[in-house]
mmCIF file of C-alpha atoms in Angstrom:
data_model
loop_
_atom_site.group_PDB
_atom_site.id
_atom_site.type_symbol
_atom_site.label_atom_id
_atom_site.label_comp_id
_atom_site.label_asym_id
_atom_site.label_seq_id
_atom_site.Cartn_x
_atom_site.Cartn_y
_atom_site.Cartn_z
ATOM 1 C CA UNK A 32 -9.406 35.705 21.530
ATOM 2 C CA UNK A 33 -9.515 38.359 24.267
ATOM 3 C CA UNK A 34 -7.743 36.061 26.779
ATOM 4 C CA UNK A 35 -4.663 35.632 24.445
ATOM 5 C CA UNK A 36 -5.474 32.090 23.539
ATOM 6 C CA UNK A 37 -5.166 30.995 19.914
ATOM 7 C CA UNK A 38 -8.221 30.009 18.102
ATOM 8 C CA UNK A 39 -8.289 26.734 16.248
ATOM 9 C CA UNK A 40 -7.664 26.803 12.497
ATOM 10 C CA UNK A 41 -10.656 27.317 10.147
ATOM 11 C CA UNK A 42 -12.518 24.012 9.377
ATOM 12 C CA UNK A 43 -11.095 23.786 5.864
ATOM 13 C CA UNK A 44 -7.593 23.990 7.265
ATOM 14 C CA UNK A 45 -8.380 21.553 10.108
ATOM 15 C CA UNK A 46 -9.715 19.078 7.462
ATOM 16 C CA UNK A 47 -6.472 19.233 5.416
ATOM 17 C CA UNK A 48 -4.435 18.974 8.601
ATOM 18 C CA UNK A 49 -6.496 15.989 9.669
ATOM 19 C CA UNK A 50 -5.573 14.249 6.402
ATOM 20 C CA UNK A 51 -1.902 15.038 6.779
ATOM 21 C CA UNK A 52 -1.713 14.013 10.372
ATOM 22 C CA UNK A 53 -3.607 10.746 9.637
ATOM 23 C CA UNK A 54 -1.338 9.982 6.677
ATOM 24 C CA UNK A 55 1.752 10.611 8.816
ATOM 25 C CA UNK A 56 0.431 8.582 11.773
ATOM 26 C CA UNK A 57 -0.339 5.670 9.481
ATOM 27 C CA UNK A 58 3.112 5.763 8.124
ATOM 28 C CA UNK A 59 4.436 5.810 11.672
ATOM 29 C CA UNK A 60 2.310 2.722 12.467
ATOM 30 C CA UNK A 61 3.468 0.870 9.341
ATOM 31 C CA UNK A 62 7.194 1.635 9.589
ATOM 32 C CA UNK A 63 9.132 -1.596 9.682
ATOM 33 C CA UNK A 64 11.534 -2.230 12.528
ATOM 34 C CA UNK A 65 13.241 -5.033 10.701
ATOM 35 C CA UNK A 66 12.699 -7.643 8.179
ATOM 36 C CA UNK A 67 12.368 -11.095 9.634
ATOM 37 C CA UNK A 68 10.458 -14.270 9.318
ATOM 38 C CA UNK A 69 9.712 -15.769 12.803
ATOM 39 C CA UNK A 70 9.941 -19.236 11.236
ATOM 40 C CA UNK A 71 13.406 -18.577 9.877
ATOM 41 C CA UNK A 72 15.135 -16.324 12.378
ATOM 42 C CA UNK A 73 18.714 -15.536 11.792
ATOM 43 C CA UNK A 74 20.577 -14.648 15.029
ATOM 44 C CA UNK A 75 20.425 -10.950 15.709
ATOM 45 C CA UNK A 76 18.348 -10.156 12.696
ATOM 46 C CA UNK A 77 16.825 -7.213 14.548
ATOM 47 C CA UNK A 78 19.720 -6.264 16.698
ATOM 48 C CA UNK A 79 22.372 -3.691 17.340
ATOM 49 C CA UNK A 80 23.287 -1.118 14.733
ATOM 50 C CA UNK A 81 22.357 -3.159 11.667
ATOM 51 C CA UNK A 82 21.408 -1.456 8.428
ATOM 52 C CA UNK A 83 17.611 -2.283 9.082
ATOM 53 C CA UNK A 84 17.693 -0.700 12.593
ATOM 54 C CA UNK A 85 19.393 2.334 11.101
ATOM 55 C CA UNK A 86 16.700 2.630 8.408
ATOM 56 C CA UNK A 87 14.044 2.349 10.989
ATOM 57 C CA UNK A 88 15.559 5.065 13.122
ATOM 58 C CA UNK A 89 16.003 7.452 10.136
ATOM 59 C CA UNK A 90 12.461 6.831 8.784
ATOM 60 C CA UNK A 91 11.018 7.139 12.329
ATOM 61 C CA UNK A 92 12.822 10.451 12.978
ATOM 62 C CA UNK A 93 11.589 11.919 9.697
ATOM 63 C CA UNK A 94 8.002 11.080 10.559
ATOM 64 C CA UNK A 95 8.296 12.495 14.014
ATOM 65 C CA UNK A 96 9.844 15.627 12.565
ATOM 66 C CA UNK A 97 6.897 15.933 10.195
ATOM 67 C CA UNK A 98 4.543 15.743 13.171
ATOM 68 C CA UNK A 99 6.543 18.412 14.984
ATOM 69 C CA UNK A 100 6.405 20.781 12.032
ATOM 70 C CA UNK A 101 2.575 20.382 11.880
ATOM 71 C CA UNK A 102 2.192 20.768 15.571
ATOM 72 C CA UNK A 103 4.357 23.992 15.615
ATOM 73 C CA UNK A 104 2.544 25.317 12.565
ATOM 74 C CA UNK A 105 -0.926 24.785 14.130
ATOM 75 C CA UNK A 106 -0.393 24.699 17.840
ATOM 76 C CA UNK A 107 -4.156 25.260 18.537
ATOM 77 C CA UNK A 108 -5.306 22.387 16.248
ATOM 78 C CA UNK A 109 -7.822 20.090 17.930
ATOM 79 C CA UNK A 110 -7.383 17.263 15.455
ATOM 80 C CA UNK A 111 -3.593 17.338 15.965
ATOM 81 C CA UNK A 112 -3.904 16.946 19.764
ATOM 82 C CA UNK A 113 -6.576 14.284 19.525
ATOM 83 C CA UNK A 114 -4.625 12.200 16.984
ATOM 84 C CA UNK A 115 -1.343 12.359 19.015
ATOM 85 C CA UNK A 116 -3.141 11.586 22.275
ATOM 86 C CA UNK A 117 -4.954 8.593 20.652
ATOM 87 C CA UNK A 118 -1.665 7.202 19.338
ATOM 88 C CA UNK A 119 -0.081 7.655 22.747
ATOM 89 C CA UNK A 120 -2.873 5.857 24.437
ATOM 90 C CA UNK A 121 -2.878 2.880 21.957
ATOM 91 C CA UNK A 122 0.895 2.576 22.109
ATOM 92 C CA UNK A 123 0.847 2.558 25.948
ATOM 93 C CA UNK A 124 -1.923 -0.081 25.802
ATOM 94 C CA UNK A 125 0.230 -2.226 23.479
ATOM 95 C CA UNK A 126 3.194 -1.998 25.792
ATOM 96 C CA UNK A 127 1.182 -2.969 28.792
ATOM 97 C CA UNK A 128 -0.487 -5.855 26.892
ATOM 98 C CA UNK A 129 2.958 -7.289 25.962
ATOM 99 C CA UNK A 130 4.339 -6.640 29.438
ATOM 100 C CA UNK A 131 1.273 -8.449 30.991
ATOM 101 C CA UNK A 132 1.985 -11.417 28.631
ATOM 102 C CA UNK A 133 5.611 -11.471 29.598
ATOM 103 C CA UNK A 134 4.788 -11.453 33.320
ATOM 104 C CA UNK A 135 2.468 -14.482 32.748
ATOM 105 C CA UNK A 136 4.937 -16.434 30.718
ATOM 106 C CA UNK A 137 8.016 -15.904 33.028
ATOM 107 C CA UNK A 138 9.637 -13.262 30.876
ATOM 108 C CA UNK A 139 9.702 -15.263 27.663
ATOM 109 C CA UNK A 140 8.492 -13.498 24.553
ATOM 110 C CA UNK A 141 8.485 -14.097 20.865
ATOM 111 C CA UNK A 142 10.376 -11.902 18.409
ATOM 112 C CA UNK A 143 6.997 -10.453 17.371
ATOM 113 C CA UNK A 144 6.369 -9.316 20.944
ATOM 114 C CA UNK A 145 9.823 -7.860 21.270
ATOM 115 C CA UNK A 146 9.389 -5.927 18.018
ATOM 116 C CA UNK A 147 5.984 -4.768 18.932
ATOM 117 C CA UNK A 148 7.218 -3.579 22.423
ATOM 118 C CA UNK A 149 10.283 -1.720 20.946
ATOM 119 C CA UNK A 150 8.187 -0.082 18.270
ATOM 120 C CA UNK A 151 5.529 0.961 20.728
ATOM 121 C CA UNK A 152 8.121 2.411 23.129
ATOM 122 C CA UNK A 153 9.648 4.494 20.256
ATOM 123 C CA UNK A 154 6.278 5.752 19.275
ATOM 124 C CA UNK A 155 5.481 6.724 22.935
ATOM 125 C CA UNK A 156 8.759 8.587 23.068
ATOM 126 C CA UNK A 157 8.141 10.233 19.697
ATOM 127 C CA UNK A 158 4.632 11.483 20.311
ATOM 128 C CA UNK A 159 5.488 12.641 23.826
ATOM 129 C CA UNK A 160 8.258 14.683 22.148
ATOM 130 C CA UNK A 161 5.729 16.236 19.796
ATOM 131 C CA UNK A 162 3.434 17.140 22.776
ATOM 132 C CA UNK A 163 0.969 14.315 23.204
ATOM 133 C CA UNK A 164 -0.694 14.031 26.624
ATOM 134 C CA UNK A 165 -2.659 11.422 28.491
ATOM 135 C CA UNK A 166 -5.970 13.279 28.930
ATOM 136 C CA UNK A 167 -8.441 12.897 31.793
ATOM 137 C CA UNK A 168 -11.868 13.181 30.328
ATOM 138 C CA UNK A 169 -13.894 12.439 33.405
ATOM 139 C CA UNK A 170 -17.093 14.212 34.167
ATOM 140 C CA UNK A 171 -16.915 14.250 38.047
ATOM 141 C CA UNK A 172 -14.032 14.732 40.481
ATOM 142 C CA UNK A 173 -14.161 11.113 41.292
ATOM 143 C CA UNK A 174 -13.897 10.062 37.634
ATOM 144 C CA UNK A 175 -11.065 12.531 37.192
ATOM 145 C CA UNK A 176 -9.258 10.982 40.284
ATOM 146 C CA UNK A 177 -9.696 7.455 38.894
ATOM 147 C CA UNK A 178 -8.406 8.472 35.418
ATOM 148 C CA UNK A 179 -5.379 10.136 37.124
ATOM 149 C CA UNK A 180 -4.751 7.074 39.169
ATOM 150 C CA UNK A 181 -4.866 4.901 36.069
ATOM 151 C CA UNK A 182 -2.448 7.222 34.338
ATOM 152 C CA UNK A 183 -0.056 7.072 37.245
ATOM 153 C CA UNK A 184 -0.301 3.257 37.289
ATOM 154 C CA UNK A 185 0.395 3.250 33.484
ATOM 155 C CA UNK A 186 3.497 5.424 33.995
ATOM 156 C CA UNK A 187 4.723 3.166 36.848
ATOM 157 C CA UNK A 188 4.261 0.166 34.711
ATOM 158 C CA UNK A 189 6.215 1.647 31.784
ATOM 159 C CA UNK A 190 8.982 2.757 33.992
ATOM 160 C CA UNK A 191 9.280 -0.653 35.572
ATOM 161 C CA UNK A 192 9.773 -2.507 32.296
ATOM 162 C CA UNK A 193 12.906 -4.739 31.929
ATOM 163 C CA UNK A 194 14.139 -5.244 28.509
ATOM 164 C CA UNK A 195 15.710 -8.544 27.603
ATOM 165 C CA UNK A 196 16.949 -9.917 24.308
ATOM 166 C CA UNK A 197 14.423 -12.537 23.116
#
């Protein structure tokens, strides 16, 4: 436009981009951190630099790279920003939910909770790398301030996390 801002892609491109982004984000949600059965846990089945953790890291990096390519190719895409921001918010909510449970249960967690926490933290890092943002959609100045305060509280909670081996 006249101000030098990029216009969003045409609706047909945005629709194709939406499908590509949704597919990639679904793959990111479904990527397996490790194979385990909580009823039959082998010591360190999810730990260290095992083959499974290496596979997770590689698959995860490929998916984040795909999102980066899409974001760089269509920087003004509305669907891209909305999808990344929604995944960031849901991952933060998951981390805070698990952390709240840990605080209530004196720091004891199940393998499921530990895996969920680690995967959510990896997704948070990945989508922030791609350019996701915690938006403030308030309509009034007071609502904007409340949203900003909630965002700051979320960041403080994530930074205050202590990781322990389950």
